[in-house]
């Protein structure tokens, strides 16, 4: 039985009773006390429900943040793995002079096989690596 139902039942029982006038004052005071308690209980219930809602929102936010942090951690680990292998390898460039236009340019010999033909970025001439003026 709810508190509202209990108060209503108490009201009915007290109103049905044939009590002297002094008892009616006590009866009214008792009903007012119970109604005041009921209002306070309702207010507490509303506050608790509001706090529960806030806690659910906070838990949801924390779960999203945890998921995003996990994704960020994986991305950082992937970057470390990617750059870890490149620390050992240093890019080395050589300069070359085109025999046709005398244009000086840089190239990375590790990207070309030995004897592979280069192309001058200025005039487009094919250049044999073995015949370069370095």
Short mmCIF file of N, CA and C in Angstrom, two decimals:
data_model
loop_
_atom_site.label_atom_id
_atom_site.label_comp_id
_atom_site.label_asym_id
_atom_site.label_seq_id
_atom_site.Cartn_x
_atom_site.Cartn_y
_atom_site.Cartn_z
N UNK A 1 0.85 -1.17 0.00
CA UNK A 1 0.00 0.00 0.00
C UNK A 1 0.90 1.23 0.00
N UNK A 2 0.55 2.20 -0.84
CA UNK A 2 1.36 3.41 -0.95
C UNK A 2 1.08 4.34 0.23
N UNK A 3 1.95 5.31 0.40
CA UNK A 3 1.78 6.27 1.47
C UNK A 3 0.52 7.11 1.26
N UNK A 4 0.24 7.45 0.00
CA UNK A 4 -1.00 8.20 -0.31
C UNK A 4 -2.23 7.41 0.12
N UNK A 5 -2.21 6.12 -0.20
CA UNK A 5 -3.35 5.27 0.18
C UNK A 5 -3.49 5.19 1.69
N UNK A 6 -2.36 5.09 2.37
CA UNK A 6 -2.40 5.01 3.85
C UNK A 6 -2.97 6.28 4.45
N UNK A 7 -2.59 7.42 3.92
CA UNK A 7 -3.10 8.68 4.45
C UNK A 7 -4.60 8.80 4.19
N UNK A 8 -5.01 8.41 3.01
CA UNK A 8 -6.44 8.46 2.68
C UNK A 8 -7.24 7.55 3.61
N UNK A 9 -6.71 6.36 3.84
CA UNK A 9 -7.39 5.41 4.74
C UNK A 9 -7.46 5.98 6.15
N UNK A 10 -6.38 6.62 6.61
CA UNK A 10 -6.36 7.25 7.94
C UNK A 10 -7.40 8.36 8.01
N UNK A 11 -7.50 9.16 6.99
CA UNK A 11 -8.50 10.24 6.96
C UNK A 11 -9.92 9.67 7.09
N UNK A 12 -10.18 8.65 6.30
CA UNK A 12 -11.51 8.04 6.33
C UNK A 12 -11.82 7.46 7.71
N UNK A 13 -10.84 6.77 8.28
CA UNK A 13 -11.06 6.16 9.60
C UNK A 13 -11.30 7.23 10.66
N UNK A 14 -10.55 8.31 10.60
CA UNK A 14 -10.70 9.38 11.60
C UNK A 14 -12.00 10.16 11.40
N UNK A 15 -12.39 10.32 10.15
CA UNK A 15 -13.64 11.06 9.91
C UNK A 15 -14.86 10.21 10.28
N UNK A 16 -14.75 8.89 10.17
CA UNK A 16 -15.85 8.00 10.55
C UNK A 16 -15.98 7.89 12.06
N UNK A 17 -14.89 8.10 12.77
CA UNK A 17 -14.92 7.97 14.23
C UNK A 17 -15.62 9.20 14.82
N UNK A 18 -16.42 8.96 15.83
CA UNK A 18 -17.11 10.05 16.52
C UNK A 18 -16.27 10.40 17.73
N UNK A 19 -15.39 11.40 17.54
CA UNK A 19 -14.46 11.78 18.59
C UNK A 19 -14.82 13.17 19.10
N UNK A 20 -14.45 13.46 20.30
CA UNK A 20 -14.68 14.82 20.82
C UNK A 20 -13.85 15.84 20.02
N UNK A 21 -14.20 17.10 20.19
CA UNK A 21 -13.57 18.19 19.43
C UNK A 21 -12.06 18.23 19.61
N UNK A 22 -11.56 17.98 20.80
CA UNK A 22 -10.12 18.01 21.04
C UNK A 22 -9.41 16.91 20.26
N UNK A 23 -10.08 15.79 20.09
CA UNK A 23 -9.50 14.71 19.30
C UNK A 23 -9.46 15.07 17.82
N UNK A 24 -10.42 15.88 17.37
CA UNK A 24 -10.44 16.30 15.97
C UNK A 24 -9.22 17.17 15.65
N UNK A 25 -8.79 18.00 16.58
CA UNK A 25 -7.60 18.84 16.39
C UNK A 25 -6.37 17.95 16.29
N UNK A 26 -6.29 16.96 17.14
CA UNK A 26 -5.16 16.02 17.10
C UNK A 26 -5.19 15.22 15.82
N UNK A 27 -6.40 14.85 15.40
CA UNK A 27 -6.57 14.10 14.15
C UNK A 27 -6.05 14.93 12.97
N UNK A 28 -6.44 16.21 12.89
CA UNK A 28 -6.01 17.07 11.80
C UNK A 28 -4.49 17.25 11.83
N UNK A 29 -3.93 17.42 13.01
CA UNK A 29 -2.48 17.58 13.14
C UNK A 29 -1.75 16.33 12.66
N UNK A 30 -2.31 15.17 12.99
CA UNK A 30 -1.70 13.91 12.57
C UNK A 30 -1.76 13.76 11.04
N UNK A 31 -2.90 14.10 10.45
CA UNK A 31 -3.03 14.02 8.99
C UNK A 31 -2.07 15.01 8.33
N UNK A 32 -1.96 16.21 8.85
CA UNK A 32 -1.04 17.21 8.30
C UNK A 32 0.41 16.73 8.39
N UNK A 33 0.73 16.07 9.51
CA UNK A 33 2.08 15.53 9.68
C UNK A 33 2.38 14.48 8.60
N UNK A 34 1.43 13.57 8.40
CA UNK A 34 1.63 12.54 7.38
C UNK A 34 1.71 13.13 5.97
N UNK A 35 0.91 14.12 5.69
CA UNK A 35 0.97 14.76 4.38
C UNK A 35 2.31 15.47 4.17
N UNK A 36 2.79 16.11 5.21
CA UNK A 36 4.11 16.76 5.13
C UNK A 36 5.21 15.72 4.89
N UNK A 37 5.13 14.60 5.58
CA UNK A 37 6.11 13.53 5.38
C UNK A 37 6.03 13.00 3.95
N UNK A 38 4.80 12.86 3.44
CA UNK A 38 4.60 12.38 2.08
C UNK A 38 5.23 13.35 1.07
N UNK A 39 5.05 14.63 1.27
CA UNK A 39 5.66 15.62 0.36
C UNK A 39 7.18 15.54 0.39
N UNK A 40 7.74 15.39 1.57
CA UNK A 40 9.20 15.28 1.69
C UNK A 40 9.71 14.01 1.01
N UNK A 41 8.99 12.92 1.20
CA UNK A 41 9.38 11.65 0.57
C UNK A 41 9.33 11.79 -0.95
N UNK A 42 8.28 12.44 -1.47
CA UNK A 42 8.19 12.66 -2.91
C UNK A 42 9.35 13.52 -3.42
N UNK A 43 9.67 14.57 -2.68
CA UNK A 43 10.78 15.45 -3.07
C UNK A 43 12.10 14.67 -3.09
N UNK A 44 12.31 13.83 -2.08
CA UNK A 44 13.52 13.00 -2.04
C UNK A 44 13.56 12.02 -3.20
N UNK A 45 12.39 11.40 -3.49
CA UNK A 45 12.32 10.48 -4.63
C UNK A 45 12.68 11.18 -5.93
N UNK A 46 12.15 12.41 -6.13
CA UNK A 46 12.46 13.16 -7.35
C UNK A 46 13.95 13.50 -7.44
N UNK A 47 14.53 13.87 -6.30
CA UNK A 47 15.97 14.17 -6.29
C UNK A 47 16.80 12.92 -6.61
N UNK A 48 16.40 11.80 -6.03
CA UNK A 48 17.12 10.55 -6.27
C UNK A 48 17.01 10.15 -7.74
N UNK A 49 15.81 10.29 -8.32
CA UNK A 49 15.64 9.95 -9.73
C UNK A 49 16.47 10.86 -10.62
N UNK A 50 16.54 12.16 -10.28
CA UNK A 50 17.36 13.10 -11.06
C UNK A 50 18.84 12.72 -10.95
N UNK A 51 19.27 12.36 -9.74
CA UNK A 51 20.67 11.96 -9.56
C UNK A 51 20.97 10.67 -10.31
N UNK A 52 20.03 9.73 -10.30
CA UNK A 52 20.22 8.48 -11.05
C UNK A 52 20.36 8.75 -12.53
N UNK A 53 19.56 9.68 -13.05
CA UNK A 53 19.64 10.04 -14.46
C UNK A 53 21.01 10.65 -14.77
N UNK A 54 21.48 11.53 -13.89
CA UNK A 54 22.80 12.14 -14.09
C UNK A 54 23.90 11.08 -14.03
N UNK A 55 23.77 10.13 -13.12
CA UNK A 55 24.76 9.06 -13.01
C UNK A 55 24.78 8.19 -14.27
N UNK A 56 23.60 7.92 -14.82
CA UNK A 56 23.53 7.14 -16.06
C UNK A 56 24.19 7.89 -17.21
N UNK A 57 23.95 9.21 -17.29
CA UNK A 57 24.58 10.02 -18.33
C UNK A 57 26.10 10.03 -18.15
N UNK A 58 26.55 10.15 -16.90
CA UNK A 58 27.99 10.15 -16.62
C UNK A 58 28.61 8.80 -16.98
N UNK A 59 27.93 7.72 -16.66
CA UNK A 59 28.45 6.39 -16.99
C UNK A 59 28.53 6.22 -18.50
N UNK A 60 27.53 6.70 -19.21
CA UNK A 60 27.54 6.63 -20.67
C UNK A 60 28.69 7.45 -21.24
N UNK A 61 28.88 8.65 -20.71
CA UNK A 61 29.99 9.51 -21.15
C UNK A 61 31.34 8.83 -20.88
N UNK A 62 31.48 8.25 -19.70
CA UNK A 62 32.74 7.57 -19.35
C UNK A 62 32.99 6.39 -20.28
N UNK A 63 31.95 5.66 -20.62
CA UNK A 63 32.11 4.52 -21.53
C UNK A 63 32.56 5.00 -22.91
N UNK A 64 31.97 6.12 -23.39
CA UNK A 64 32.39 6.67 -24.69
C UNK A 64 33.85 7.13 -24.63
N UNK A 65 34.22 7.81 -23.53
CA UNK A 65 35.59 8.29 -23.39
C UNK A 65 36.57 7.12 -23.34
N UNK A 66 36.20 6.06 -22.64
CA UNK A 66 37.05 4.88 -22.55
C UNK A 66 37.26 4.28 -23.93
N UNK A 67 36.19 4.19 -24.70
CA UNK A 67 36.28 3.65 -26.06
C UNK A 67 37.17 4.53 -26.94
N UNK A 68 36.99 5.85 -26.85
CA UNK A 68 37.79 6.77 -27.65
C UNK A 68 39.26 6.73 -27.22
N UNK A 69 39.51 6.60 -25.94
CA UNK A 69 40.90 6.50 -25.47
C UNK A 69 41.56 5.21 -25.95
N UNK A 70 40.79 4.12 -25.99
CA UNK A 70 41.31 2.86 -26.52
C UNK A 70 41.69 3.02 -27.99
N UNK A 71 40.81 3.69 -28.75
CA UNK A 71 41.10 3.92 -30.17
C UNK A 71 42.34 4.80 -30.34
N UNK A 72 42.45 5.82 -29.51
CA UNK A 72 43.61 6.71 -29.56
C UNK A 72 44.89 5.95 -29.21
N UNK A 73 44.82 5.10 -28.20
CA UNK A 73 45.98 4.31 -27.80
C UNK A 73 46.43 3.39 -28.95
N UNK A 74 45.47 2.76 -29.61
CA UNK A 74 45.80 1.90 -30.75
C UNK A 74 46.44 2.70 -31.87
N UNK A 75 45.93 3.90 -32.13
CA UNK A 75 46.49 4.75 -33.19
C UNK A 75 47.92 5.16 -32.85
N UNK A 76 48.16 5.49 -31.60
CA UNK A 76 49.52 5.88 -31.18
C UNK A 76 50.47 4.69 -31.30
N UNK A 77 50.01 3.51 -30.89
CA UNK A 77 50.85 2.31 -31.01
C UNK A 77 51.16 2.02 -32.47
N UNK A 78 50.16 2.19 -33.35
CA UNK A 78 50.40 1.99 -34.78
C UNK A 78 51.44 2.98 -35.31
N UNK A 79 51.36 4.23 -34.84
CA UNK A 79 52.35 5.22 -35.28
C UNK A 79 53.75 4.85 -34.78
N UNK A 80 53.85 4.40 -33.53
CA UNK A 80 55.15 3.98 -33.01
C UNK A 80 55.72 2.83 -33.84
N UNK A 81 54.86 1.87 -34.15
CA UNK A 81 55.32 0.73 -34.95
C UNK A 81 55.75 1.19 -36.34
N UNK A 82 55.01 2.12 -36.91
CA UNK A 82 55.33 2.61 -38.25
C UNK A 82 56.68 3.32 -38.27
N UNK A 83 56.89 4.21 -37.31
CA UNK A 83 58.12 5.00 -37.29
C UNK A 83 59.30 4.27 -36.66
N UNK A 84 59.02 3.21 -35.92
CA UNK A 84 60.09 2.45 -35.28
C UNK A 84 61.02 1.85 -36.33
N UNK A 85 60.47 1.32 -37.39
CA UNK A 85 61.28 0.71 -38.44
C UNK A 85 62.05 1.73 -39.25
N UNK A 86 61.59 2.96 -39.30
CA UNK A 86 62.25 3.98 -40.11
C UNK A 86 63.41 4.65 -39.40
N UNK A 87 63.56 4.45 -38.09
CA UNK A 87 64.66 5.08 -37.36
C UNK A 87 66.01 4.53 -37.82
N UNK A 88 66.03 3.26 -38.18
CA UNK A 88 67.29 2.65 -38.58
C UNK A 88 67.72 3.10 -39.97
N UNK A 89 66.75 3.38 -40.82
CA UNK A 89 67.06 3.75 -42.19
C UNK A 89 67.14 5.26 -42.33
N UNK A 90 68.26 5.75 -42.74
CA UNK A 90 68.43 7.17 -43.01
C UNK A 90 68.37 7.37 -44.51
N UNK A 91 67.64 8.37 -44.93
CA UNK A 91 67.60 8.68 -46.35
C UNK A 91 68.93 9.32 -46.75
N UNK A 92 69.48 8.83 -47.83
CA UNK A 92 70.73 9.35 -48.34
C UNK A 92 70.48 9.79 -49.77
N UNK A 93 70.80 11.03 -50.05
CA UNK A 93 70.60 11.57 -51.39
C UNK A 93 71.94 11.91 -52.02
N UNK A 94 71.97 11.74 -53.32
CA UNK A 94 73.14 12.13 -54.09
C UNK A 94 72.72 13.22 -55.07
N UNK A 95 73.68 14.04 -55.40
CA UNK A 95 73.38 15.05 -56.41
C UNK A 95 73.87 14.54 -57.76
N UNK A 96 73.19 15.00 -58.79
CA UNK A 96 73.57 14.61 -60.14
C UNK A 96 73.43 15.84 -61.05
N UNK A 97 74.22 15.86 -62.10
CA UNK A 97 74.16 16.95 -63.07
C UNK A 97 73.76 16.34 -64.41
N UNK A 98 72.73 16.92 -64.98
CA UNK A 98 72.25 16.42 -66.27
C UNK A 98 73.28 16.80 -67.35
N UNK A 99 73.72 15.82 -68.16
CA UNK A 99 74.70 16.13 -69.21
C UNK A 99 74.11 16.98 -70.35
N UNK A 100 72.81 17.02 -70.45
CA UNK A 100 72.16 17.78 -71.52
C UNK A 100 71.99 19.25 -71.17
N UNK A 101 71.39 19.53 -69.98
CA UNK A 101 71.06 20.92 -69.63
C UNK A 101 71.87 21.46 -68.46
N UNK A 102 72.75 20.67 -67.90
CA UNK A 102 73.58 21.03 -66.74
C UNK A 102 72.76 21.37 -65.49
N UNK A 103 71.58 20.80 -65.42
CA UNK A 103 70.72 21.01 -64.24
C UNK A 103 71.19 20.08 -63.13
N UNK A 104 71.36 20.61 -61.92
CA UNK A 104 71.77 19.81 -60.76
C UNK A 104 70.52 19.41 -59.98
N UNK A 105 70.40 18.12 -59.71
CA UNK A 105 69.24 17.64 -58.95
C UNK A 105 69.70 16.56 -57.99
N UNK A 106 68.80 16.27 -57.02
CA UNK A 106 69.10 15.26 -56.00
C UNK A 106 68.24 14.03 -56.24
N UNK A 107 68.78 12.86 -55.93
CA UNK A 107 68.00 11.62 -56.01
C UNK A 107 68.49 10.67 -54.93
N UNK A 108 67.61 9.75 -54.56
CA UNK A 108 67.91 8.77 -53.52
C UNK A 108 68.28 7.46 -54.22
N UNK A 109 69.55 7.10 -54.20
CA UNK A 109 69.98 5.91 -54.92
C UNK A 109 69.37 4.62 -54.38
N UNK A 110 68.94 4.62 -53.11
CA UNK A 110 68.35 3.39 -52.56
C UNK A 110 66.99 3.10 -53.18
N UNK A 111 66.40 4.08 -53.84
CA UNK A 111 65.11 3.88 -54.49
C UNK A 111 65.25 3.34 -55.91
N UNK A 112 66.47 3.32 -56.41
CA UNK A 112 66.72 2.85 -57.78
C UNK A 112 67.63 1.64 -57.74
N UNK A 113 67.40 0.74 -58.66
CA UNK A 113 68.31 -0.40 -58.81
C UNK A 113 69.55 0.07 -59.56
N UNK A 114 70.62 -0.68 -59.38
CA UNK A 114 71.86 -0.31 -60.05
C UNK A 114 71.67 -0.40 -61.57
N UNK A 115 72.07 0.63 -62.25
CA UNK A 115 71.95 0.67 -63.70
C UNK A 115 70.60 1.18 -64.18
N UNK A 116 69.69 1.46 -63.27
CA UNK A 116 68.37 1.97 -63.68
C UNK A 116 68.51 3.40 -64.21
N UNK A 117 67.71 3.71 -65.18
CA UNK A 117 67.78 5.00 -65.84
C UNK A 117 67.07 6.07 -65.00
N UNK A 118 67.69 7.24 -64.88
CA UNK A 118 67.09 8.40 -64.23
C UNK A 118 66.51 9.32 -65.30
N UNK A 119 65.61 10.17 -64.88
CA UNK A 119 65.06 11.17 -65.80
C UNK A 119 65.34 12.54 -65.20
N UNK A 120 65.91 13.42 -65.99
CA UNK A 120 66.21 14.77 -65.54
C UNK A 120 64.89 15.50 -65.29
N UNK A 121 64.70 16.07 -64.09
CA UNK A 121 63.45 16.76 -63.80
C UNK A 121 63.32 18.09 -64.55
N UNK A 122 64.41 18.56 -65.13
CA UNK A 122 64.37 19.84 -65.85
C UNK A 122 64.02 19.65 -67.32
N UNK A 123 64.80 18.81 -68.02
CA UNK A 123 64.60 18.68 -69.46
C UNK A 123 63.97 17.35 -69.87
N UNK A 124 63.90 16.38 -68.96
CA UNK A 124 63.25 15.11 -69.25
C UNK A 124 64.16 14.10 -69.95
N UNK A 125 65.44 14.36 -70.06
CA UNK A 125 66.38 13.45 -70.71
C UNK A 125 66.59 12.23 -69.84
N UNK A 126 66.74 11.06 -70.47
CA UNK A 126 67.07 9.83 -69.78
C UNK A 126 68.57 9.82 -69.51
N UNK A 127 68.92 9.50 -68.25
CA UNK A 127 70.33 9.54 -67.85
C UNK A 127 70.70 8.20 -67.25
N UNK A 128 71.80 7.63 -67.72
CA UNK A 128 72.34 6.38 -67.18
C UNK A 128 73.08 6.73 -65.90
N UNK A 129 72.77 6.05 -64.79
CA UNK A 129 73.41 6.35 -63.51
C UNK A 129 74.93 6.20 -63.56
N UNK A 130 75.40 5.28 -64.38
CA UNK A 130 76.85 5.05 -64.49
C UNK A 130 77.57 6.20 -65.17
N UNK A 131 76.85 7.04 -65.92
CA UNK A 131 77.50 8.13 -66.65
C UNK A 131 77.19 9.51 -66.04
N UNK A 132 76.81 9.51 -64.78
CA UNK A 132 76.48 10.78 -64.13
C UNK A 132 77.72 11.53 -63.72
N UNK A 133 77.65 12.85 -63.81
CA UNK A 133 78.69 13.74 -63.27
C UNK A 133 78.26 14.11 -61.88
N UNK A 134 78.74 13.38 -60.91
CA UNK A 134 78.31 13.61 -59.52
C UNK A 134 79.17 14.62 -58.85
#
